[in-house]
Every structure is written in structure tokens, then in C-alpha cells.
Amino acid sequence: KIADSISEYMFASEALSFLKTNDLEKWPQLILLDVHMPIMNGFDFLEKFAEFPQLYKEKCAIIIVSSSLDLNDKMKSKDNPFVLELLEKPINIEKLKKILVDGKILTI
């Protein structure tokens, strides 16, 4: 009961393409972003995300997920204004519920 719909993308470029081709109404409220992805990593995605209009960025929070919580990744995540939280994999419903209340994002 956390989401009405879920979209999944194998590559960050596919997710960026979706965001570029959809209006604000179709934008997600939350993105779960893996740090280590092929071709474009999560931090590269965040650089491209920063180029979107402010109104769009304000609608969408990003939670970074990683199988290893490298200190450098933690610092980069904390310093990024679009990142709500960094979670260690595997993520589960309990971890998400700590961040989300009644299906609403606590803070962006």
C-alpha cells in the first residue's frame, strides 16, 4: 500500500527518458535509485536530474539504495538536495515505512 503504480528501469538512461517525455502529472513522487548501475551510475543520474525544471524536481523525492554503504556514497547522498535518504539493500517494506507515513513522503 505504498504505491499506486511502480515503474522499473534497467538503465538510468531509460528512467531519464521517461521523465523527459512526461508532464508533471505523470512524474513519480518517489524514485528508488541504485548507486551502482551499468553505464550511468546513480550519481550521474542525479546530475541529469538536476537539469529538470524546479517544479518537477520538487514533486519527486529520491531514495538511494546500495548494497554497500561506502562512506563516499553516504557523503555524496547527504550533500545532494534531491536525495531524501540512503538505504542499504535489501530494502523492505519496514525500511520504506520509516520514511513514508500513510503513503505520503515525510519530507522533500
mmCIF file with all atom_site columns, C-alpha atoms in Angstrom:
data_model
loop_
_atom_site.group_PDB
_atom_site.id
_atom_site.type_symbol
_atom_site.label_atom_id
_atom_site.label_alt_id
_atom_site.label_comp_id
_atom_site.label_asym_id
_atom_site.label_entity_id
_atom_site.label_seq_id
_atom_site.pdbx_PDB_ins_code
_atom_site.Cartn_x
_atom_site.Cartn_y
_atom_site.Cartn_z
_atom_site.occupancy
_atom_site.B_iso_or_equiv
_atom_site.pdbx_formal_charge
_atom_site.auth_seq_id
_atom_site.auth_comp_id
_atom_site.auth_asym_id
_atom_site.auth_atom_id
_atom_site.pdbx_PDB_model_num
ATOM 1   C CA . LYS A 1 1   ? 0.000  0.000  0.000   1.00 0.00 ? 1   LYS A CA 1
ATOM 2   C CA . ILE A 1 2   ? 2.931  2.302  -0.588  1.00 0.00 ? 2   ILE A CA 1
ATOM 3   C CA . ALA A 1 3   ? 2.354  2.990  -4.285  1.00 0.00 ? 3   ALA A CA 1
ATOM 4   C CA . ASP A 1 4   ? -0.498 3.021  -6.778  1.00 0.00 ? 4   ASP A CA 1
ATOM 5   C CA . SER A 1 5   ? 1.892  2.043  -9.547  1.00 0.00 ? 5   SER A CA 1
ATOM 6   C CA . ILE A 1 6   ? 5.543  1.139  -9.969  1.00 0.00 ? 6   ILE A CA 1
ATOM 7   C CA . SER A 1 7   ? 7.773  1.594  -13.000 1.00 0.00 ? 7   SER A CA 1
ATOM 8   C CA . GLU A 1 8   ? 11.083 -0.217 -13.258 1.00 0.00 ? 8   GLU A CA 1
ATOM 9   C CA . TYR A 1 9   ? 14.031 0.631  -15.491 1.00 0.00 ? 9   TYR A CA 1
ATOM 10  C CA . MET A 1 10  ? 17.177 -1.415 -16.036 1.00 0.00 ? 10  MET A CA 1
ATOM 11  C CA . PHE A 1 11  ? 19.233 1.617  -17.061 1.00 0.00 ? 11  PHE A CA 1
ATOM 12  C CA . ALA A 1 12  ? 19.277 5.153  -15.696 1.00 0.00 ? 12  ALA A CA 1
ATOM 13  C CA . SER A 1 13  ? 19.026 6.500  -19.235 1.00 0.00 ? 13  SER A CA 1
ATOM 14  C CA . GLU A 1 14  ? 15.641 4.775  -19.633 1.00 0.00 ? 14  GLU A CA 1
ATOM 15  C CA . ALA A 1 15  ? 14.346 6.413  -16.459 1.00 0.00 ? 15  ALA A CA 1
ATOM 16  C CA . LEU A 1 16  ? 15.617 9.816  -17.618 1.00 0.00 ? 16  LEU A CA 1
ATOM 17  C CA . SER A 1 17  ? 13.910 9.303  -20.962 1.00 0.00 ? 17  SER A CA 1
ATOM 18  C CA . PHE A 1 18  ? 10.628 8.577  -19.183 1.00 0.00 ? 18  PHE A CA 1
ATOM 19  C CA . LEU A 1 19  ? 10.992 11.753 -17.096 1.00 0.00 ? 19  LEU A CA 1
ATOM 20  C CA . LYS A 1 20  ? 11.855 13.870 -20.148 1.00 0.00 ? 20  LYS A CA 1
ATOM 21  C CA . THR A 1 21  ? 8.849  12.699 -22.135 1.00 0.00 ? 21  THR A CA 1
ATOM 22  C CA . ASN A 1 22  ? 6.186  13.033 -19.447 1.00 0.00 ? 22  ASN A CA 1
ATOM 23  C CA . ASP A 1 23  ? 4.460  16.035 -17.968 1.00 0.00 ? 23  ASP A CA 1
ATOM 24  C CA . LEU A 1 24  ? 4.335  16.832 -14.273 1.00 0.00 ? 24  LEU A CA 1
ATOM 25  C CA . GLU A 1 25  ? 1.107  14.890 -13.767 1.00 0.00 ? 25  GLU A CA 1
ATOM 26  C CA . LYS A 1 26  ? 2.832  11.622 -14.734 1.00 0.00 ? 26  LYS A CA 1
ATOM 27  C CA . TRP A 1 27  ? 6.037  12.211 -12.796 1.00 0.00 ? 27  TRP A CA 1
ATOM 28  C CA . PRO A 1 28  ? 6.720  9.916  -9.851  1.00 0.00 ? 28  PRO A CA 1
ATOM 29  C CA . GLN A 1 29  ? 6.603  11.149 -6.281  1.00 0.00 ? 29  GLN A CA 1
ATOM 30  C CA . LEU A 1 30  ? 9.421  8.820  -5.316  1.00 0.00 ? 30  LEU A CA 1
ATOM 31  C CA . ILE A 1 31  ? 12.393 7.296  -7.127  1.00 0.00 ? 31  ILE A CA 1
ATOM 32  C CA . LEU A 1 32  ? 14.382 4.408  -5.666  1.00 0.00 ? 32  LEU A CA 1
ATOM 33  C CA . LEU A 1 33  ? 17.795 4.891  -7.234  1.00 0.00 ? 33  LEU A CA 1
ATOM 34  C CA . ASP A 1 34  ? 20.554 2.293  -7.192  1.00 0.00 ? 34  ASP A CA 1
ATOM 35  C CA . VAL A 1 35  ? 24.050 3.720  -6.840  1.00 0.00 ? 35  VAL A CA 1
ATOM 36  C CA . HIS A 1 36  ? 25.740 1.017  -8.908  1.00 0.00 ? 36  HIS A CA 1
ATOM 37  C CA . MET A 1 37  ? 24.121 0.639  -12.320 1.00 0.00 ? 37  MET A CA 1
ATOM 38  C CA . PRO A 1 38  ? 25.632 -0.206 -15.689 1.00 0.00 ? 38  PRO A CA 1
ATOM 39  C CA . ILE A 1 39  ? 26.672 2.660  -17.980 1.00 0.00 ? 39  ILE A CA 1
ATOM 40  C CA . MET A 1 40  ? 25.341 5.531  -15.806 1.00 0.00 ? 40  MET A CA 1
ATOM 41  C CA . ASN A 1 41  ? 25.580 5.282  -12.024 1.00 0.00 ? 41  ASN A CA 1
ATOM 42  C CA . GLY A 1 42  ? 23.141 6.807  -9.559  1.00 0.00 ? 42  GLY A CA 1
ATOM 43  C CA . PHE A 1 43  ? 25.185 9.950  -9.020  1.00 0.00 ? 43  PHE A CA 1
ATOM 44  C CA . ASP A 1 44  ? 25.405 10.541 -12.778 1.00 0.00 ? 44  ASP A CA 1
ATOM 45  C CA . PHE A 1 45  ? 21.611 10.201 -12.854 1.00 0.00 ? 45  PHE A CA 1
ATOM 46  C CA . LEU A 1 46  ? 21.343 12.857 -10.136 1.00 0.00 ? 46  LEU A CA 1
ATOM 47  C CA . GLU A 1 47  ? 23.439 15.277 -12.221 1.00 0.00 ? 47  GLU A CA 1
ATOM 48  C CA . LYS A 1 48  ? 21.000 14.865 -15.122 1.00 0.00 ? 48  LYS A CA 1
ATOM 49  C CA . PHE A 1 49  ? 18.019 15.061 -12.762 1.00 0.00 ? 49  PHE A CA 1
ATOM 50  C CA . ALA A 1 50  ? 19.267 18.457 -11.563 1.00 0.00 ? 50  ALA A CA 1
ATOM 51  C CA . GLU A 1 51  ? 18.695 19.835 -15.086 1.00 0.00 ? 51  GLU A CA 1
ATOM 52  C CA . PHE A 1 52  ? 14.911 19.378 -14.893 1.00 0.00 ? 52  PHE A CA 1
ATOM 53  C CA . PRO A 1 53  ? 12.681 22.360 -14.038 1.00 0.00 ? 53  PRO A CA 1
ATOM 54  C CA . GLN A 1 54  ? 12.417 23.135 -10.332 1.00 0.00 ? 54  GLN A CA 1
ATOM 55  C CA . LEU A 1 55  ? 8.671  22.456 -10.218 1.00 0.00 ? 55  LEU A CA 1
ATOM 56  C CA . TYR A 1 56  ? 9.284  18.904 -11.448 1.00 0.00 ? 56  TYR A CA 1
ATOM 57  C CA . LYS A 1 57  ? 12.153 18.251 -9.034  1.00 0.00 ? 57  LYS A CA 1
ATOM 58  C CA . GLU A 1 58  ? 10.049 19.453 -6.110  1.00 0.00 ? 58  GLU A CA 1
ATOM 59  C CA . LYS A 1 59  ? 7.406  16.822 -6.861  1.00 0.00 ? 59  LYS A CA 1
ATOM 60  C CA . CYS A 1 60  ? 9.828  13.923 -6.694  1.00 0.00 ? 60  CYS A CA 1
ATOM 61  C CA . ALA A 1 61  ? 11.937 12.637 -3.793  1.00 0.00 ? 61  ALA A CA 1
ATOM 62  C CA . ILE A 1 62  ? 14.795 10.224 -4.354  1.00 0.00 ? 62  ILE A CA 1
ATOM 63  C CA . ILE A 1 63  ? 15.906 7.412  -2.082  1.00 0.00 ? 63  ILE A CA 1
ATOM 64  C CA . ILE A 1 64  ? 19.278 5.971  -2.962  1.00 0.00 ? 64  ILE A CA 1
ATOM 65  C CA . VAL A 1 65  ? 19.742 2.257  -2.421  1.00 0.00 ? 65  VAL A CA 1
ATOM 66  C CA . SER A 1 66  ? 23.074 0.474  -2.293  1.00 0.00 ? 66  SER A CA 1
ATOM 67  C CA . SER A 1 67  ? 24.381 -2.956 -1.391  1.00 0.00 ? 67  SER A CA 1
ATOM 68  C CA . SER A 1 68  ? 27.436 -1.370 0.226   1.00 0.00 ? 68  SER A CA 1
ATOM 69  C CA . LEU A 1 69  ? 27.183 1.824  2.204   1.00 0.00 ? 69  LEU A CA 1
ATOM 70  C CA . ASP A 1 70  ? 30.508 3.305  1.181   1.00 0.00 ? 70  ASP A CA 1
ATOM 71  C CA . LEU A 1 71  ? 31.426 6.412  3.204   1.00 0.00 ? 71  LEU A CA 1
ATOM 72  C CA . ASN A 1 72  ? 31.909 8.400  -0.008  1.00 0.00 ? 72  ASN A CA 1
ATOM 73  C CA . ASP A 1 73  ? 28.433 7.367  -1.227  1.00 0.00 ? 73  ASP A CA 1
ATOM 74  C CA . LYS A 1 74  ? 26.951 8.397  2.125   1.00 0.00 ? 74  LYS A CA 1
ATOM 75  C CA . MET A 1 75  ? 28.566 11.826 1.917   1.00 0.00 ? 75  MET A CA 1
ATOM 76  C CA . LYS A 1 76  ? 27.534 12.370 -1.723  1.00 0.00 ? 76  LYS A CA 1
ATOM 77  C CA . SER A 1 77  ? 23.971 11.334 -0.892  1.00 0.00 ? 77  SER A CA 1
ATOM 78  C CA . LYS A 1 78  ? 23.742 13.578 2.143   1.00 0.00 ? 78  LYS A CA 1
ATOM 79  C CA . ASP A 1 79  ? 25.080 16.555 0.166   1.00 0.00 ? 79  ASP A CA 1
ATOM 80  C CA . ASN A 1 80  ? 22.618 16.114 -2.696  1.00 0.00 ? 80  ASN A CA 1
ATOM 81  C CA . PRO A 1 81  ? 19.460 18.239 -2.251  1.00 0.00 ? 81  PRO A CA 1
ATOM 82  C CA . PHE A 1 82  ? 17.289 15.742 -4.149  1.00 0.00 ? 82  PHE A CA 1
ATOM 83  C CA . VAL A 1 83  ? 18.172 12.724 -2.007  1.00 0.00 ? 83  VAL A CA 1
ATOM 84  C CA . LEU A 1 84  ? 15.768 12.056 0.831   1.00 0.00 ? 84  LEU A CA 1
ATOM 85  C CA . GLU A 1 85  ? 17.619 9.061  2.262   1.00 0.00 ? 85  GLU A CA 1
ATOM 86  C CA . LEU A 1 86  ? 20.224 6.406  1.544   1.00 0.00 ? 86  LEU A CA 1
ATOM 87  C CA . LEU A 1 87  ? 19.121 2.843  2.326   1.00 0.00 ? 87  LEU A CA 1
ATOM 88  C CA . GLU A 1 88  ? 21.179 -0.311 2.375   1.00 0.00 ? 88  GLU A CA 1
ATOM 89  C CA . LYS A 1 89  ? 19.974 -3.221 0.251   1.00 0.00 ? 89  LYS A CA 1
ATOM 90  C CA . PRO A 1 90  ? 17.995 -5.252 0.565   1.00 0.00 ? 90  PRO A CA 1
ATOM 91  C CA . ILE A 1 91  ? 15.242 -2.736 1.091   1.00 0.00 ? 91  ILE A CA 1
ATOM 92  C CA . ASN A 1 92  ? 11.967 -3.911 2.528   1.00 0.00 ? 92  ASN A CA 1
ATOM 93  C CA . ILE A 1 93  ? 8.597  -2.527 3.490   1.00 0.00 ? 93  ILE A CA 1
ATOM 94  C CA . GLU A 1 94  ? 9.709  -1.756 7.042   1.00 0.00 ? 94  GLU A CA 1
ATOM 95  C CA . LYS A 1 95  ? 12.587 0.420  5.842   1.00 0.00 ? 95  LYS A CA 1
ATOM 96  C CA . LEU A 1 96  ? 10.280 2.301  3.480   1.00 0.00 ? 96  LEU A CA 1
ATOM 97  C CA . LYS A 1 97  ? 7.596  2.770  6.135   1.00 0.00 ? 97  LYS A CA 1
ATOM 98  C CA . LYS A 1 98  ? 10.147 4.524  8.341   1.00 0.00 ? 98  LYS A CA 1
ATOM 99  C CA . ILE A 1 99  ? 10.430 7.148  5.608   1.00 0.00 ? 99  ILE A CA 1
ATOM 100 C CA . LEU A 1 100 ? 6.825  7.168  4.390   1.00 0.00 ? 100 LEU A CA 1
ATOM 101 C CA . VAL A 1 101 ? 3.721  7.766  6.507   1.00 0.00 ? 101 VAL A CA 1
ATOM 102 C CA . ASP A 1 102 ? 0.259  6.930  5.193   1.00 0.00 ? 102 ASP A CA 1
ATOM 103 C CA . GLY A 1 103 ? 1.661  6.738  1.679   1.00 0.00 ? 103 GLY A CA 1
ATOM 104 C CA . LYS A 1 104 ? 2.943  10.325 1.867   1.00 0.00 ? 104 LYS A CA 1
ATOM 105 C CA . ILE A 1 105 ? 6.575  11.331 1.742   1.00 0.00 ? 105 ILE A CA 1
ATOM 106 C CA . LEU A 1 106 ? 7.538  12.852 5.075   1.00 0.00 ? 106 LEU A CA 1
ATOM 107 C CA . THR A 1 107 ? 9.878  15.470 3.669   1.00 0.00 ? 107 THR A CA 1
ATOM 108 C CA . ILE A 1 108 ? 11.387 16.520 0.389   1.00 0.00 ? 108 ILE A CA 1
#
